[in-house]
C-alpha cells in the first residue's frame, strides 16, 4: 500500500494517505498481511518493492495485492508512479525520478505470486506540466499490454489517458467506492489466500 500526498515540487494531495491507510485497515480485517508506505521517496518505494518480492517468496503461490494512490503519469507507453521527492524538469528526468509500474509487476512475478491484483488510484494530469515538459500533453495512465499481465488483474481509477477525481471527503472518489465494495464483498475476497500488499 502506497499513498503519496506530500510532494516536494508540486501541491500536496488531500486524499492518498487516507486512501492507503483505509484500504490497508480493511484488508487487515479480511486477513491480509499488509505493509503501508506514506508519502514515500523513490528509495523507499524501491525498497518496498524488494520487501514485497521477498515477502511473497516466503509464501509461494499466495495472492498479491498492490494499491497505489497519488500522482501517476505515462511516458513512452509506460506507466510511472511519482515519488514525493521527484524533481522533473523535462521528460528526460521521468525515468530517473519516477518508479516504473513494471517494477512492481516484476517484484510480484519474481516473488512467485499465484495471482496479482494491482489497484491504481493514480490517473491524473501530468503534475509537472507547468514545467513545460515535452510530454505534458499526456493524460492519466496508459493501457498495459495483455502480454504483460499473466496471472495479473489491473484496476484503474478511470479510463486510459483520462484523469481521476479527487474526493471531497476523506477519500478519493474511486477509493471510496472500492472501500464500500470491500465491505459488501468480504466473502468472495476472503476466498483468496491472504498475502502481502
Coordinates of N, CA and C in Angstrom, one line a residue, residues 15-175:
X15 N -6.1 13.3 -0.4 CA -6.6 12.0 -0.1 C -5.7 10.8 0.0
X16 N -4.6 10.8 -0.8 CA -3.9 9.5 -1.0 C -3.4 8.8 0.3
X17 N -2.9 9.5 1.3 CA -2.5 8.9 2.5 C -3.7 8.2 3.2
X18 N -4.8 8.9 3.3 CA -6.0 8.3 3.9 C -6.5 7.1 3.1
X19 N -6.4 7.2 1.8 CA -6.8 6.1 0.9 C -6.0 4.8 1.2
X20 N -4.7 5.0 1.3 CA -3.8 3.8 1.5 C -4.0 3.3 2.9
X21 N -4.2 4.1 3.9 CA -4.4 3.7 5.3 C -5.8 3.0 5.4
X22 N -6.8 3.5 4.8 CA -8.1 2.9 4.9 C -8.3 1.6 4.2
X23 N -7.7 1.5 3.0 CA -7.7 0.2 2.3 C -6.9 -0.8 3.1
X24 N -5.7 -0.4 3.6 CA -4.9 -1.3 4.4 C -5.7 -1.9 5.6
X25 N -6.3 -1.0 6.3 CA -7.1 -1.4 7.5 C -8.2 -2.4 7.2
X26 N -8.9 -2.1 6.1 CA -10.0 -3.0 5.7 C -9.4 -4.4 5.3
X27 N -8.3 -4.4 4.5 CA -7.7 -5.7 4.1 C -7.2 -6.5 5.3
X28 N -6.6 -5.8 6.3 CA -6.2 -6.5 7.5 C -7.4 -7.2 8.2
X29 N -8.5 -6.5 8.2 CA -9.7 -7.1 8.8 C -10.1 -8.4 8.0
X30 N -9.8 -8.4 6.8 CA -10.1 -9.6 5.9 C -9.0 -10.7 6.0
X31 N -7.9 -10.5 6.7 CA -6.9 -11.5 6.9 C -5.7 -11.3 6.1
X32 N -5.5 -10.2 5.4 CA -4.3 -10.0 4.6 C -3.2 -9.5 5.4
X33 N -2.0 -9.8 5.1 CA -0.8 -9.2 5.7 C -0.5 -8.0 4.9
X34 N -0.4 -6.8 5.5 CA -0.3 -5.5 4.8 C 0.9 -4.7 5.3
X35 N 1.5 -4.1 4.3 CA 2.6 -3.1 4.6 C 2.2 -1.8 3.9
X36 N 2.3 -0.7 4.7 CA 1.8 0.6 4.2 C 3.0 1.6 4.2
X37 N 3.1 2.4 3.1 CA 4.1 3.4 2.9 C 3.4 4.7 2.6
X38 N 3.7 5.8 3.3 CA 3.0 7.1 3.1 C 4.0 8.1 2.7
X39 N 3.7 8.9 1.7 CA 4.5 10.0 1.1 C 5.9 9.6 1.0
X40 N 6.2 8.6 0.2 CA 7.5 7.9 0.1 C 8.3 8.5 -1.0
X41 N 9.6 8.6 -0.7 CA 10.6 9.0 -1.8 C 10.9 7.8 -2.6
X42 N 11.7 8.0 -3.7 CA 12.0 6.9 -4.6 C 12.7 5.7 -4.0
X43 N 13.7 6.1 -3.1 CA 14.5 5.0 -2.5 C 13.5 4.1 -1.6
X44 N 12.6 4.7 -0.9 CA 11.7 4.0 0.0 C 10.8 3.1 -0.9
X45 N 10.3 3.6 -2.0 CA 9.5 2.9 -2.9 C 10.2 1.7 -3.5
X46 N 11.5 1.9 -3.9 CA 12.3 0.8 -4.4 C 12.5 -0.3 -3.3
X47 N 12.8 0.1 -2.1 CA 13.0 -0.8 -1.0 C 11.7 -1.6 -0.7
X48 N 10.5 -0.9 -0.8 CA 9.3 -1.6 -0.6 C 9.0 -2.6 -1.6
X49 N 9.4 -2.4 -2.9 CA 9.2 -3.4 -4.0 C 10.0 -4.6 -3.7
X50 N 11.2 -4.4 -3.2 CA 12.1 -5.6 -2.8 C 11.4 -6.3 -1.6
X51 N 11.0 -5.6 -0.6 CA 10.3 -6.3 0.5 C 9.1 -7.0 0.1
X52 N 8.3 -6.4 -0.8 CA 7.1 -7.1 -1.4 C 7.5 -8.4 -2.0
X53 N 8.6 -8.4 -2.9 CA 9.0 -9.6 -3.5 C 9.5 -10.7 -2.5
X54 N 10.2 -10.3 -1.5 CA 10.7 -11.2 -0.5 C 9.6 -11.8 0.3
X55 N 8.6 -11.0 0.7 CA 7.5 -11.5 1.5 C 6.7 -12.5 0.7
X56 N 6.6 -12.3 -0.6 CA 5.9 -13.3 -1.4 C 6.7 -14.6 -1.6
X57 N 8.0 -14.4 -1.7 CA 8.9 -15.6 -1.8 C 8.7 -16.5 -0.5
X58 N 8.4 -15.9 0.6 CA 8.3 -16.6 1.8 C 7.0 -17.4 1.9
X59 N 6.0 -17.1 1.0 CA 4.7 -17.8 0.9 C 4.4 -18.0 -0.6
X60 N 5.2 -18.9 -1.2 CA 5.0 -19.2 -2.7 C 3.5 -19.5 -3.1
X61 N 3.1 -18.9 -4.2 CA 1.8 -19.2 -4.7 C 0.7 -18.4 -4.1
X62 N 1.0 -17.5 -3.1 CA -0.1 -16.7 -2.4 C -0.5 -15.6 -3.3
X63 N -1.6 -15.0 -3.0 CA -2.1 -13.8 -3.8 C -1.4 -12.6 -3.4
X64 N -1.2 -11.7 -4.3 CA -0.5 -10.4 -4.0 C -1.4 -9.3 -4.4
X65 N -1.5 -8.2 -3.6 CA -2.3 -7.1 -4.0 C -1.5 -5.8 -3.7
X66 N -1.4 -5.0 -4.8 CA -0.6 -3.7 -4.7 C -1.6 -2.6 -4.9
X67 N -1.6 -1.6 -4.0 CA -2.5 -0.4 -4.1 C -1.6 0.8 -4.1
X68 N -1.9 1.7 -5.0 CA -1.2 3.0 -5.1 C -2.2 4.1 -5.3
X69 N -2.0 5.2 -4.4 CA -2.8 6.4 -4.6 C -1.8 7.5 -4.6
X70 N -2.0 8.5 -5.5 CA -1.0 9.6 -5.7 C -0.9 10.0 -7.1
X71 N 0.2 10.7 -7.4 CA 0.4 11.1 -8.8 C 1.0 9.9 -9.6
X72 N 0.4 9.7 -10.8 CA 0.9 8.7 -11.8 C 1.0 9.4 -13.1
X73 N 1.9 9.0 -14.0 CA 2.0 9.6 -15.3 C 2.5 8.5 -16.3
X74 N 2.3 8.8 -17.6 CA 2.8 7.9 -18.6 C 3.8 8.6 -19.5
X75 N 4.7 7.8 -20.0 CA 5.8 8.4 -20.8 C 6.3 7.2 -21.7
X76 N 6.3 7.4 -23.0 CA 6.8 6.4 -23.9 C 6.0 5.1 -23.8
X77 N 4.7 5.2 -23.6 CA 3.9 4.0 -23.5 C 4.1 3.2 -22.2
X78 N 4.7 3.8 -21.2 CA 5.0 3.1 -19.9 C 4.4 4.0 -18.8
X79 N 3.9 3.3 -17.8 CA 3.3 4.0 -16.6 C 4.4 4.1 -15.5
X80 N 4.3 5.3 -14.8 CA 5.2 5.6 -13.8 C 4.5 6.1 -12.5
X81 N 4.9 5.7 -11.4 CA 4.4 6.2 -10.1 C 5.4 7.3 -9.6
X82 N 4.9 8.4 -9.1 CA 5.7 9.5 -8.8 C 6.0 9.6 -7.3
X83 N 7.3 9.4 -6.9 CA 7.7 9.6 -5.5 C 7.6 11.1 -5.1
X84 N 7.5 11.3 -3.8 CA 7.3 12.7 -3.3 C 8.5 13.5 -3.5
X85 N 9.7 12.9 -3.7 CA 10.9 13.7 -3.9 C 11.3 14.0 -5.4
X86 N 10.4 13.6 -6.3 CA 10.7 13.8 -7.7 C 11.0 15.2 -8.1
X87 N 12.0 15.4 -8.9 CA 12.3 16.7 -9.5 C 12.4 16.6 -11.0
X88 N 11.3 16.8 -11.6 CA 11.2 16.6 -13.1 C 11.1 17.9 -13.8
X89 N 12.3 18.3 -14.4 CA 12.4 19.5 -15.2 C 12.1 19.3 -16.7
X90 N 12.3 18.1 -17.2 CA 11.9 17.7 -18.5 C 11.6 16.3 -18.6
X91 N 11.0 15.8 -19.7 CA 10.6 14.4 -19.8 C 11.9 13.5 -19.7
X92 N 13.0 14.0 -19.9 CA 14.3 13.2 -19.8 C 14.5 12.7 -18.3
X93 N 13.9 13.5 -17.4 CA 14.0 13.1 -16.0 C 13.1 12.1 -15.5
X94 N 12.0 11.8 -16.3 CA 11.0 10.9 -15.8 C 11.5 9.5 -15.4
X95 N 12.3 8.9 -16.3 CA 12.7 7.5 -16.0 C 13.7 7.5 -14.8
X96 N 14.4 8.6 -14.5 CA 15.3 8.6 -13.4 C 14.7 8.9 -12.1
X97 N 13.6 9.8 -12.2 CA 13.0 10.3 -10.9 C 11.8 9.5 -10.5
X98 N 11.1 8.7 -11.4 CA 9.9 8.0 -11.0 C 10.1 6.5 -11.0
X99 N 9.1 5.8 -10.4 CA 9.2 4.4 -10.3 C 8.3 3.7 -11.4
X100 N 8.9 3.0 -12.4 CA 8.1 2.3 -13.4 C 7.1 1.3 -12.7
X101 N 5.9 1.3 -13.2 CA 4.9 0.4 -12.6 C 5.4 -1.1 -12.9
X102 N 6.1 -1.3 -14.0 CA 6.5 -2.7 -14.2 C 7.5 -3.2 -13.2
X103 N 8.1 -2.3 -12.4 CA 9.0 -2.8 -11.3 C 8.2 -3.5 -10.2
X104 N 7.0 -3.0 -10.0 CA 6.1 -3.7 -9.1 C 5.6 -5.0 -9.6
X105 N 5.2 -5.0 -10.9 CA 4.8 -6.3 -11.6 C 5.9 -7.3 -11.5
X106 N 7.1 -6.9 -11.8 CA 8.3 -7.8 -11.7 C 8.5 -8.3 -10.3
X107 N 8.3 -7.5 -9.3 CA 8.5 -8.0 -7.9 C 7.5 -9.1 -7.6
X108 N 6.3 -8.9 -8.0 CA 5.2 -9.9 -7.7 C 5.5 -11.2 -8.5
X109 N 6.0 -11.1 -9.7 CA 6.3 -12.2 -10.5 C 7.5 -13.0 -10.0
X110 N 8.5 -12.2 -9.6 CA 9.7 -12.9 -9.1 C 9.5 -13.5 -7.7
X111 N 8.5 -12.9 -7.0 CA 8.1 -13.5 -5.7 C 7.3 -14.7 -5.8
X112 N 6.9 -15.1 -7.0 CA 6.1 -16.3 -7.2 C 4.6 -16.2 -6.8
X113 N 4.1 -15.0 -6.9 CA 2.7 -14.8 -6.6 C 1.8 -15.6 -7.5
X114 N 0.7 -16.2 -6.9 CA -0.2 -17.0 -7.7 C -1.1 -16.1 -8.6
X115 N -1.6 -15.1 -7.9 CA -2.5 -14.1 -8.6 C -2.0 -12.7 -8.1
X116 N -1.9 -11.7 -9.0 CA -1.5 -10.4 -8.6 C -2.6 -9.4 -8.9
X117 N -3.0 -8.6 -8.0 CA -4.0 -7.6 -8.2 C -3.4 -6.2 -8.0
X118 N -3.4 -5.4 -9.0 CA -2.9 -4.0 -8.9 C -4.0 -3.0 -9.0
X119 N -4.1 -2.1 -8.0 CA -5.2 -1.1 -7.9 C -4.5 0.2 -8.0
X120 N -4.8 1.0 -9.0 CA -4.1 2.3 -9.2 C -5.1 3.5 -9.2
X121 N -5.1 4.2 -8.1 CA -5.9 5.4 -8.0 C -5.0 6.5 -8.3
X122 N -4.5 6.6 -9.5 CA -3.4 7.5 -9.8 C -3.5 8.1 -11.2
X123 N -4.6 8.1 -11.8 CA -4.7 8.6 -13.2 C -5.0 10.1 -13.1
X124 N -4.0 10.9 -13.2 CA -4.1 12.3 -13.1 C -3.4 13.0 -14.2
X125 N -3.7 14.3 -14.3 CA -2.9 15.2 -15.2 C -1.5 15.1 -14.8
X126 N -0.6 15.3 -15.8 CA 0.8 15.4 -15.5 C 1.1 16.5 -14.5
X127 N 1.5 16.1 -13.2 CA 1.7 17.2 -12.2 C 2.8 18.2 -12.5
X128 N 3.6 17.9 -13.5 CA 4.8 18.7 -13.8 C 4.6 19.5 -15.1
X129 N 3.3 19.5 -15.6 CA 3.0 20.2 -16.9 C 3.4 21.6 -16.9
X130 N 3.4 22.3 -15.8 CA 3.8 23.7 -15.7 C 5.3 23.9 -15.9
X131 N 6.0 22.8 -15.9 CA 7.5 22.9 -16.1 C 7.8 22.7 -17.6
X132 N 6.7 22.7 -18.4 CA 6.8 22.7 -19.9 C 7.5 21.4 -20.4
X133 N 7.3 20.3 -19.8 CA 7.8 19.0 -20.3 C 7.2 18.7 -21.6
X134 N 8.0 18.2 -22.5 CA 7.5 17.9 -23.9 C 6.4 16.9 -23.8
X135 N 6.3 16.0 -22.8 CA 5.2 15.1 -22.7 C 4.0 15.5 -21.9
X136 N 3.9 16.8 -21.6 CA 2.9 17.3 -20.7 C 1.5 17.1 -21.3
X137 N 1.4 16.9 -22.6 CA 0.0 16.7 -23.1 C -0.5 15.3 -22.8
X138 N 0.3 14.3 -22.3 CA -0.2 13.0 -22.0 C -1.0 13.1 -20.7
X139 N -2.2 12.5 -20.7 CA -3.1 12.5 -19.5 C -3.2 11.1 -19.0
X140 N -3.3 11.0 -17.6 CA -3.6 9.8 -17.0 C -2.5 8.7 -17.2
X141 N -2.9 7.4 -17.1 CA -2.1 6.3 -17.3 C -2.5 5.6 -18.6
X142 N -1.6 4.8 -19.1 CA -1.8 4.1 -20.3 C -2.2 2.6 -20.1
X143 N -2.7 2.0 -21.1 CA -3.1 0.6 -21.1 C -1.9 -0.3 -21.0
X144 N -2.0 -1.3 -20.2 CA -0.9 -2.3 -20.1 C -1.1 -3.4 -21.0
X145 N -0.2 -3.8 -21.9 CA -0.4 -4.9 -22.9 C -0.7 -6.2 -22.2
X146 N -1.7 -6.9 -22.8 CA -2.1 -8.2 -22.2 C -1.0 -9.2 -22.0
X147 N 0.0 -9.1 -22.9 CA 1.2 -10.0 -22.8 C 1.9 -9.8 -21.5
X148 N 1.8 -8.7 -20.9 CA 2.5 -8.4 -19.6 C 1.6 -8.7 -18.4
X149 N 0.5 -9.3 -18.6 CA -0.5 -9.5 -17.5 C -0.8 -10.9 -17.1
X150 N 0.1 -11.8 -17.2 CA -0.1 -13.2 -16.8 C -0.4 -13.3 -15.4
X151 N -1.6 -13.9 -15.0 CA -2.0 -14.0 -13.6 C -2.1 -12.7 -12.9
X152 N -2.4 -11.6 -13.6 CA -2.5 -10.3 -13.1 C -3.7 -9.6 -13.5
X153 N -4.4 -8.9 -12.5 CA -5.5 -8.0 -12.8 C -5.1 -6.6 -12.4
X154 N -5.3 -5.7 -13.3 CA -5.0 -4.3 -13.1 C -6.3 -3.5 -13.1
X155 N -6.5 -2.7 -12.0 CA -7.7 -1.9 -11.8 C -7.3 -0.5 -11.8
X156 N -7.8 0.3 -12.8 CA -7.5 1.7 -12.8 C -8.7 2.5 -12.3
X157 N -8.4 3.7 -11.8 CA -9.5 4.6 -11.2 C -10.3 5.2 -12.3
X158 N -9.8 5.2 -13.6 CA -10.6 5.8 -14.7 C -10.1 5.2 -16.0
X159 N -10.6 5.7 -17.1 CA -10.3 5.1 -18.4 C -8.8 5.5 -18.7
X160 N -8.2 4.7 -19.6 CA -6.8 5.1 -20.1 C -6.8 6.5 -20.6
X161 N -5.7 7.2 -20.4 CA -5.5 8.5 -20.9 C -6.5 9.6 -20.4
X162 N -7.1 9.2 -19.2 CA -8.1 10.2 -18.6 C -7.6 10.4 -17.2
X163 N -8.3 11.3 -16.5 CA -7.9 11.7 -15.1 C -9.0 11.2 -14.2
X164 N -8.6 11.0 -12.9 CA -9.5 10.5 -11.9 C -9.9 11.7 -11.0
X165 N -10.9 11.5 -10.3 CA -11.5 12.6 -9.4 C -11.0 12.5 -8.0
X166 N -10.6 13.7 -7.5 CA -10.3 13.8 -6.0 C -11.6 13.7 -5.3
X167 N -11.5 13.4 -4.0 CA -12.7 13.3 -3.2 C -12.9 14.6 -2.4
X168 N -14.2 14.8 -2.1 CA -14.5 16.0 -1.2 C -14.3 15.7 0.2
X169 N -14.3 14.4 0.6 CA -14.2 14.0 2.0 C -12.8 13.4 2.3
X170 N -12.8 12.3 3.0 CA -11.6 11.6 3.5 C -10.9 10.9 2.3
X171 N -11.6 10.3 1.4 CA -11.1 9.5 0.3 C -11.4 10.1 -1.1
X172 N -10.6 9.6 -2.0 CA -10.9 10.0 -3.4 C -12.1 9.2 -3.9
X173 N -12.7 9.6 -5.0 CA -13.9 9.0 -5.4 C -13.8 7.5 -5.7
X174 N -12.8 7.1 -6.4 CA -12.6 5.7 -6.7 C -12.4 4.9 -5.4
X175 N -11.5 5.3 -4.5 CA -11.2 4.6 -3.3 C -12.4 4.5 -2.4

